[in-house]
Amino acid sequence: MSEPTESSDSLKVSRFTYRQLQGLRHGSTATPLRVIAHIDLDAFYAQCEMVRLGIPRETPLAVRQWDSLIAINYAARPFGISRLINVAEARKLCPDLVLQHVATFREGEGGRWAYRDDSFKNISTDKVSLDPYRAQSRKILQTMKEALATWSADNTEVENQNSKQELSAVLEKASIDEVFIDLSPLIYRALLQRYPELRMGTQDENRDAELPTPPTTALQWDTDCLVDLDQHETEEDDPDWDDIVMLIGSEIVRSVRNTVWEKLSYTCSAGLGRNKMIAKLGSACNKPNLQTVVRNRAVQNFLRGYKFTQIRMLGGKLGEQITAAFGTEKVSDLLSVPLEQLRTKLADNTASWLYGIIRGDDRSEVNPRTQIKSMLSAKSFRPSINSLDQAEKWLRIFAADIYGRLVEDGVLENRRRPKVITMHYRTAQSRSRQIPIPGSNAIDENLLYDLASTLLRQVVADGQAWPCSNLSLSVSSFEDGVSNNKAIEGFLIRGDQAKALTHSSRLRDADNSPNEQDQAEKRRKLDGERGRIKSFFGNPSHLEYTATDEPDGSEEPVEKDPELSGIPRFVCPRCSKSMFEYEKEEHDDWHFAKDLASQDREKAKASQPPPPTKSSARGTPARGRGGRAGGSRGKPEKGQMRLAFQ
DNA sequence: GCTGATGAG
DNA sequence: GGCTCATCAGC
């Protein structure tokens, strides 16, 4: 064989480096190998009703709220039924349409929602409840997490799982029926297992070296919908690792969707891409029940066809301003506008954000948020109401609604409580008032009601209170409280009390079949919580990661006397963690990845402007999300703080 | 900390 | 159009 210098074939390497591969491990937002999925339940409220009522997929169904439609299943869409028409028009278009009204609370019946045959006639006494959908949403999210864990267990080596029970993929619940998943860490582990040639030798220090090329066999995309490639790219080109990671990602998402279907009978659509924006646009491309893959080599072609007003954050006034400024809504038109010219009409940070986003550059993180940050209960009045008495009746219902949700979400058991209560009030103009929730009392319906009533009286005293066309109550600024063992004891007692409460004070109507499931779900959840607390005392290794995920000794019990075991130990010079010598390599990798991630974060901060904010379209420069990072508070993400008590 | 506004579904 | 939820600006 001759020297490879002449042959371009044998010189071939990947376009990607070991460093970029490593970026997959710990949430680097900059690596081109990143894989984000967006999963969207198909016509979610409609599916909830179909599942609840046992209605077959082919039966047209719509969910109604008073006289309007808020969800239409896919069987009903060919009839021309959309959210824009009313009930009468829908019946005309499709006489066999099943019309199911959402569950409601009813004045004088406390905090119990129910499905009622006559709720559409009772707009003046009923208030919509979305609880049934929230419950299904929670169940689906949980099933998705389990499916991811199962795939992970089946597809990555045990030694790589490192005795941790927790899922390495990050899930962000984006709304009641949508979720983002950062699949990168999962895919990283699967890659190393399937392609051992990607593993770096210990002596190999050059992280900027190119990866070897992947096998050239054609990729099997199964039932996925692929977005056409950009100009100058062809399907005949050999795949590179960014194609392979998408393929693995699509395999994971398919398995998650299958599990949700098999266990809960819900279909969903999904999009896969290198970031949240692309994944989100992708999931809407092929509905229902399909997944769309946007490979890196297809991104330009994919985005070119969109109106930029369909891109996240550009759907509102900012989008309008941009449309007005440049006389177009098309991404393709805006692509030919140089950055300098964007800057002449937009604030600098908005201009550079826009410049990047229409080219497919979005480095926003998948936020491991799982807990809700505020709860709101509201009612519009048609006609308006005119007395304190009427308003207070609604406040009772709002208080019961919110209290019920506080209990169901387990916020009371977690001793996570809202600190602020707010009342919004609309007459000719709209106003809002808020006060702190006193930390001394236990939260119950009466406390919430009393506070709300105080707020209402303040507004009424201000004058201009009637007629009132809209009223709402919300709680926010949740605080997690557990900080010592005594508090945890209290936690357990409160958990039992809360459990008793859910059985006594929140009994559902007899024909409310899902509620029994809910109760069972709740019991399991409570048991699960207690199990976790116990395991915290007994064996810290089962704990969720803390906010910093430092190897601080909480993760693994340190031997009382290391010498007794006879196994050689090692103390890390960087973090002083003591470990067995055979763990050194993995630990070193951990530091490396951690460093890399923080480098990436800094780089992203420096190179990518924050998403635009309201007043930033013109005039005063606005502080975006990025600007806050180094600013007033270095608070860690709330969602990651759970059980981080020491 | 309080209030209003915007943007998402 | 109604009901949520999140985030930010400006005070």
mmCIF file of N, CA, C and O in Angstrom, chain A residues 278-325:
data_model
loop_
_atom_site.group_PDB
_atom_site.id
_atom_site.type_symbol
_atom_site.label_atom_id
_atom_site.label_comp_id
_atom_site.label_asym_id
_atom_site.label_seq_id
_atom_site.Cartn_x
_atom_site.Cartn_y
_atom_site.Cartn_z
ATOM 1 N N ILE A 278 -35.359 24.930 16.225
ATOM 2 C CA ILE A 278 -35.529 24.025 15.088
ATOM 3 C C ILE A 278 -36.413 22.838 15.476
ATOM 4 O O ILE A 278 -37.301 22.430 14.717
ATOM 5 N N ALA A 279 -36.198 22.320 16.661
ATOM 6 C CA ALA A 279 -37.014 21.190 17.111
ATOM 7 C C ALA A 279 -38.480 21.581 17.174
ATOM 8 O O ALA A 279 -39.369 20.843 16.747
ATOM 9 N N LYS A 280 -38.716 22.777 17.684
ATOM 10 C CA LYS A 280 -40.086 23.260 17.830
ATOM 11 C C LYS A 280 -40.776 23.429 16.478
ATOM 12 O O LYS A 280 -41.918 23.007 16.281
ATOM 13 N N LEU A 281 -40.087 24.061 15.543
ATOM 14 C CA LEU A 281 -40.679 24.206 14.202
ATOM 15 C C LEU A 281 -40.887 22.820 13.573
ATOM 16 O O LEU A 281 -41.888 22.580 12.898
ATOM 17 N N GLY A 282 -39.952 21.932 13.830
ATOM 18 C CA GLY A 282 -40.023 20.598 13.229
ATOM 19 C C GLY A 282 -41.220 19.795 13.703
ATOM 20 O O GLY A 282 -41.874 19.108 12.906
ATOM 21 N N SER A 283 -41.544 19.902 14.996
ATOM 22 C CA SER A 283 -42.622 19.057 15.517
ATOM 23 C C SER A 283 -43.960 19.397 14.898
ATOM 24 O O SER A 283 -44.871 18.579 14.884
ATOM 25 N N ALA A 284 -44.103 20.607 14.387
ATOM 26 C CA ALA A 284 -45.374 21.024 13.811
ATOM 27 C C ALA A 284 -45.485 20.632 12.333
ATOM 28 O O ALA A 284 -46.540 20.777 11.733
ATOM 29 N N CYS A 285 -44.395 20.117 11.764
ATOM 30 C CA CYS A 285 -44.375 19.872 10.317
ATOM 31 C C CYS A 285 -45.225 18.697 9.882
ATOM 32 O O CYS A 285 -45.820 18.714 8.820
ATOM 33 N N ASN A 286 -45.257 17.661 10.674
ATOM 34 C CA ASN A 286 -45.972 16.462 10.280
ATOM 35 C C ASN A 286 -46.837 15.958 11.420
ATOM 36 O O ASN A 286 -46.434 15.107 12.211
ATOM 37 N N LYS A 287 -48.024 16.491 11.505
ATOM 38 C CA LYS A 287 -48.964 16.094 12.535
ATOM 39 C C LYS A 287 -50.137 15.388 11.871
ATOM 40 O O LYS A 287 -50.502 15.737 10.762
ATOM 41 N N PRO A 288 -50.828 14.485 12.556
ATOM 42 C CA PRO A 288 -50.458 13.995 13.878
ATOM 43 C C PRO A 288 -49.567 12.754 13.814
ATOM 44 O O PRO A 288 -49.423 12.154 12.762
ATOM 45 N N ASN A 289 -49.027 12.425 14.939
ATOM 46 C CA ASN A 289 -48.397 11.122 15.158
ATOM 47 C C ASN A 289 -47.203 10.815 14.270
ATOM 48 O O ASN A 289 -47.012 9.668 13.872
ATOM 49 N N LEU A 290 -46.418 11.844 13.933
ATOM 50 C CA LEU A 290 -45.195 11.600 13.163
ATOM 51 C C LEU A 290 -44.062 12.429 13.756
ATOM 52 O O LEU A 290 -44.297 13.395 14.473
ATOM 53 N N GLN A 291 -42.862 12.046 13.413
ATOM 54 C CA GLN A 291 -41.736 12.861 13.879
ATOM 55 C C GLN A 291 -40.906 13.338 12.705
ATOM 56 O O GLN A 291 -40.713 12.637 11.722
ATOM 57 N N THR A 292 -40.394 14.555 12.841
ATOM 58 C CA THR A 292 -39.681 15.220 11.766
ATOM 59 C C THR A 292 -38.245 15.485 12.193
ATOM 60 O O THR A 292 -38.014 16.013 13.279
ATOM 61 N N VAL A 293 -37.317 15.103 11.344
ATOM 62 C CA VAL A 293 -35.908 15.301 11.672
ATOM 63 C C VAL A 293 -35.315 16.392 10.786
ATOM 64 O O VAL A 293 -35.416 16.308 9.560
ATOM 65 N N VAL A 294 -34.754 17.386 11.419
ATOM 66 C CA VAL A 294 -34.077 18.446 10.673
ATOM 67 C C VAL A 294 -32.575 18.282 10.875
ATOM 68 O O VAL A 294 -32.021 18.679 11.899
ATOM 69 N N ARG A 295 -31.938 17.630 9.902
ATOM 70 C CA ARG A 295 -30.481 17.448 10.022
ATOM 71 C C ARG A 295 -29.778 18.788 9.835
ATOM 72 O O ARG A 295 -30.324 19.689 9.178
ATOM 73 N N ASN A 296 -28.590 18.897 10.351
ATOM 74 C CA ASN A 296 -27.839 20.153 10.193
ATOM 75 C C ASN A 296 -27.713 20.557 8.728
ATOM 76 O O ASN A 296 -27.792 21.737 8.386
ATOM 77 N N ARG A 297 -27.552 19.550 7.887
ATOM 78 C CA ARG A 297 -27.376 19.829 6.460
ATOM 79 C C ARG A 297 -28.675 20.287 5.794
ATOM 80 O O ARG A 297 -28.701 20.550 4.592
ATOM 81 N N ALA A 298 -29.768 20.309 6.567
ATOM 82 C CA ALA A 298 -31.054 20.722 5.991
ATOM 83 C C ALA A 298 -31.568 22.022 6.602
ATOM 84 O O ALA A 298 -32.597 22.551 6.191
ATOM 85 N N VAL A 299 -30.840 22.541 7.584
ATOM 86 C CA VAL A 299 -31.350 23.679 8.348
ATOM 87 C C VAL A 299 -31.633 24.901 7.478
ATOM 88 O O VAL A 299 -32.688 25.525 7.589
ATOM 89 N N GLN A 300 -30.712 25.226 6.607
ATOM 90 C CA GLN A 300 -30.896 26.443 5.800
ATOM 91 C C GLN A 300 -32.122 26.311 4.904
ATOM 92 O O GLN A 300 -32.945 27.214 4.801
ATOM 93 N N ASN A 301 -32.222 25.165 4.267
ATOM 94 C CA ASN A 301 -33.379 24.913 3.402
ATOM 95 C C ASN A 301 -34.675 24.931 4.207
ATOM 96 O O ASN A 301 -35.693 25.438 3.755
ATOM 97 N N PHE A 302 -34.595 24.387 5.399
ATOM 98 C CA PHE A 302 -35.778 24.296 6.265
ATOM 99 C C PHE A 302 -36.285 25.688 6.644
ATOM 100 O O PHE A 302 -37.463 26.005 6.499
ATOM 101 N N LEU A 303 -35.392 26.522 7.101
ATOM 102 C CA LEU A 303 -35.801 27.832 7.614
ATOM 103 C C LEU A 303 -36.206 28.801 6.514
ATOM 104 O O LEU A 303 -37.052 29.663 6.712
ATOM 105 N N ARG A 304 -35.585 28.621 5.357
ATOM 106 C CA ARG A 304 -35.794 29.569 4.267
ATOM 107 C C ARG A 304 -37.268 29.742 3.930
ATOM 108 O O ARG A 304 -37.716 30.823 3.556
ATOM 109 N N GLY A 305 -38.038 28.680 4.065
ATOM 110 C CA GLY A 305 -39.433 28.727 3.661
ATOM 111 C C GLY A 305 -40.382 29.366 4.670
ATOM 112 O O GLY A 305 -41.550 29.543 4.387
ATOM 113 N N TYR A 306 -39.889 29.680 5.854
ATOM 114 C CA TYR A 306 -40.782 30.187 6.905
ATOM 115 C C TYR A 306 -40.962 31.696 6.874
ATOM 116 O O TYR A 306 -40.099 32.427 6.388
ATOM 117 N N LYS A 307 -42.102 32.111 7.427
ATOM 118 C CA LYS A 307 -42.211 33.502 7.835
ATOM 119 C C LYS A 307 -41.516 33.603 9.196
ATOM 120 O O LYS A 307 -41.753 32.744 10.056
ATOM 121 N N PHE A 308 -40.731 34.656 9.378
ATOM 122 C CA PHE A 308 -40.026 34.717 10.667
ATOM 123 C C PHE A 308 -41.000 34.926 11.830
ATOM 124 O O PHE A 308 -40.672 34.677 12.980
ATOM 125 N N THR A 309 -42.207 35.367 11.493
ATOM 126 C CA THR A 309 -43.188 35.554 12.573
ATOM 127 C C THR A 309 -43.627 34.219 13.184
ATOM 128 O O THR A 309 -44.313 34.194 14.194
ATOM 129 N N GLN A 310 -43.237 33.111 12.565
ATOM 130 C CA GLN A 310 -43.554 31.811 13.156
ATOM 131 C C GLN A 310 -42.479 31.337 14.118
ATOM 132 O O GLN A 310 -42.643 30.311 14.779
ATOM 133 N N ILE A 311 -41.370 32.066 14.166
ATOM 134 C CA ILE A 311 -40.289 31.684 15.063
ATOM 135 C C ILE A 311 -40.581 32.196 16.465
ATOM 136 O O ILE A 311 -41.101 33.298 16.640
ATOM 137 N N ARG A 312 -40.251 31.362 17.434
ATOM 138 C CA ARG A 312 -40.464 31.700 18.833
ATOM 139 C C ARG A 312 -39.973 33.105 19.157
ATOM 140 O O ARG A 312 -38.847 33.471 18.797
ATOM 141 N N MET A 313 -40.790 33.876 19.794
ATOM 142 C CA MET A 313 -40.499 35.239 20.223
ATOM 143 C C MET A 313 -40.753 36.284 19.144
ATOM 144 O O MET A 313 -40.653 37.471 19.380
ATOM 145 N N LEU A 314 -41.040 35.820 17.946
ATOM 146 C CA LEU A 314 -41.301 36.779 16.874
ATOM 147 C C LEU A 314 -42.779 36.783 16.471
ATOM 148 O O LEU A 314 -43.163 37.401 15.478
ATOM 149 N N GLY A 315 -43.596 36.109 17.251
ATOM 150 C CA GLY A 315 -45.009 35.998 16.924
ATOM 151 C C GLY A 315 -45.830 37.206 17.333
ATOM 152 O O GLY A 315 -46.997 37.314 16.988
ATOM 153 N N GLY A 316 -45.218 38.128 18.065
ATOM 154 C CA GLY A 316 -45.973 39.257 18.597
ATOM 155 C C GLY A 316 -45.552 40.590 18.018
ATOM 156 O O GLY A 316 -45.290 40.718 16.823
ATOM 157 N N LYS A 317 -45.483 41.551 18.915
ATOM 158 C CA LYS A 317 -45.219 42.916 18.469
ATOM 159 C C LYS A 317 -43.825 43.093 17.876
ATOM 160 O O LYS A 317 -43.635 43.885 16.956
ATOM 161 N N LEU A 318 -42.868 42.352 18.462
ATOM 162 C CA LEU A 318 -41.513 42.456 17.917
ATOM 163 C C LEU A 318 -41.514 42.045 16.448
ATOM 164 O O LEU A 318 -40.939 42.726 15.599
ATOM 165 N N GLY A 319 -42.190 40.929 16.157
ATOM 166 C CA GLY A 319 -42.294 40.459 14.782
ATOM 167 C C GLY A 319 -42.924 41.509 13.877
ATOM 168 O O GLY A 319 -42.474 41.739 12.758
ATOM 169 N N GLU A 320 -43.964 42.150 14.414
ATOM 170 C CA GLU A 320 -44.642 43.192 13.634
ATOM 171 C C GLU A 320 -43.689 44.349 13.320
ATOM 172 O O GLU A 320 -43.670 44.862 12.208
ATOM 173 N N GLN A 321 -42.930 44.732 14.346
ATOM 174 C CA GLN A 321 -41.996 45.842 14.141
ATOM 175 C C GLN A 321 -40.973 45.494 13.067
ATOM 176 O O GLN A 321 -40.639 46.328 12.217
ATOM 177 N N ILE A 322 -40.493 44.264 13.129
ATOM 178 C CA ILE A 322 -39.494 43.858 12.145
ATOM 179 C C ILE A 322 -40.106 43.826 10.752
ATOM 180 O O ILE A 322 -39.499 44.282 9.771
ATOM 181 N N THR A 323 -41.327 43.292 10.683
ATOM 182 C CA THR A 323 -42.029 43.276 9.399
ATOM 183 C C THR A 323 -42.147 44.690 8.834
ATOM 184 O O THR A 323 -41.877 44.935 7.657
ATOM 185 N N ALA A 324 -42.554 45.616 9.706
ATOM 186 C CA ALA A 324 -42.723 46.993 9.261
ATOM 187 C C ALA A 324 -41.389 47.589 8.829
ATOM 188 O O ALA A 324 -41.294 48.263 7.799
ATOM 189 N N ALA A 325 -40.349 47.308 9.601
ATOM 190 C CA ALA A 325 -39.052 47.930 9.328
ATOM 191 C C ALA A 325 -38.442 47.449 8.020
ATOM 192 O O ALA A 325 -37.775 48.211 7.329
#
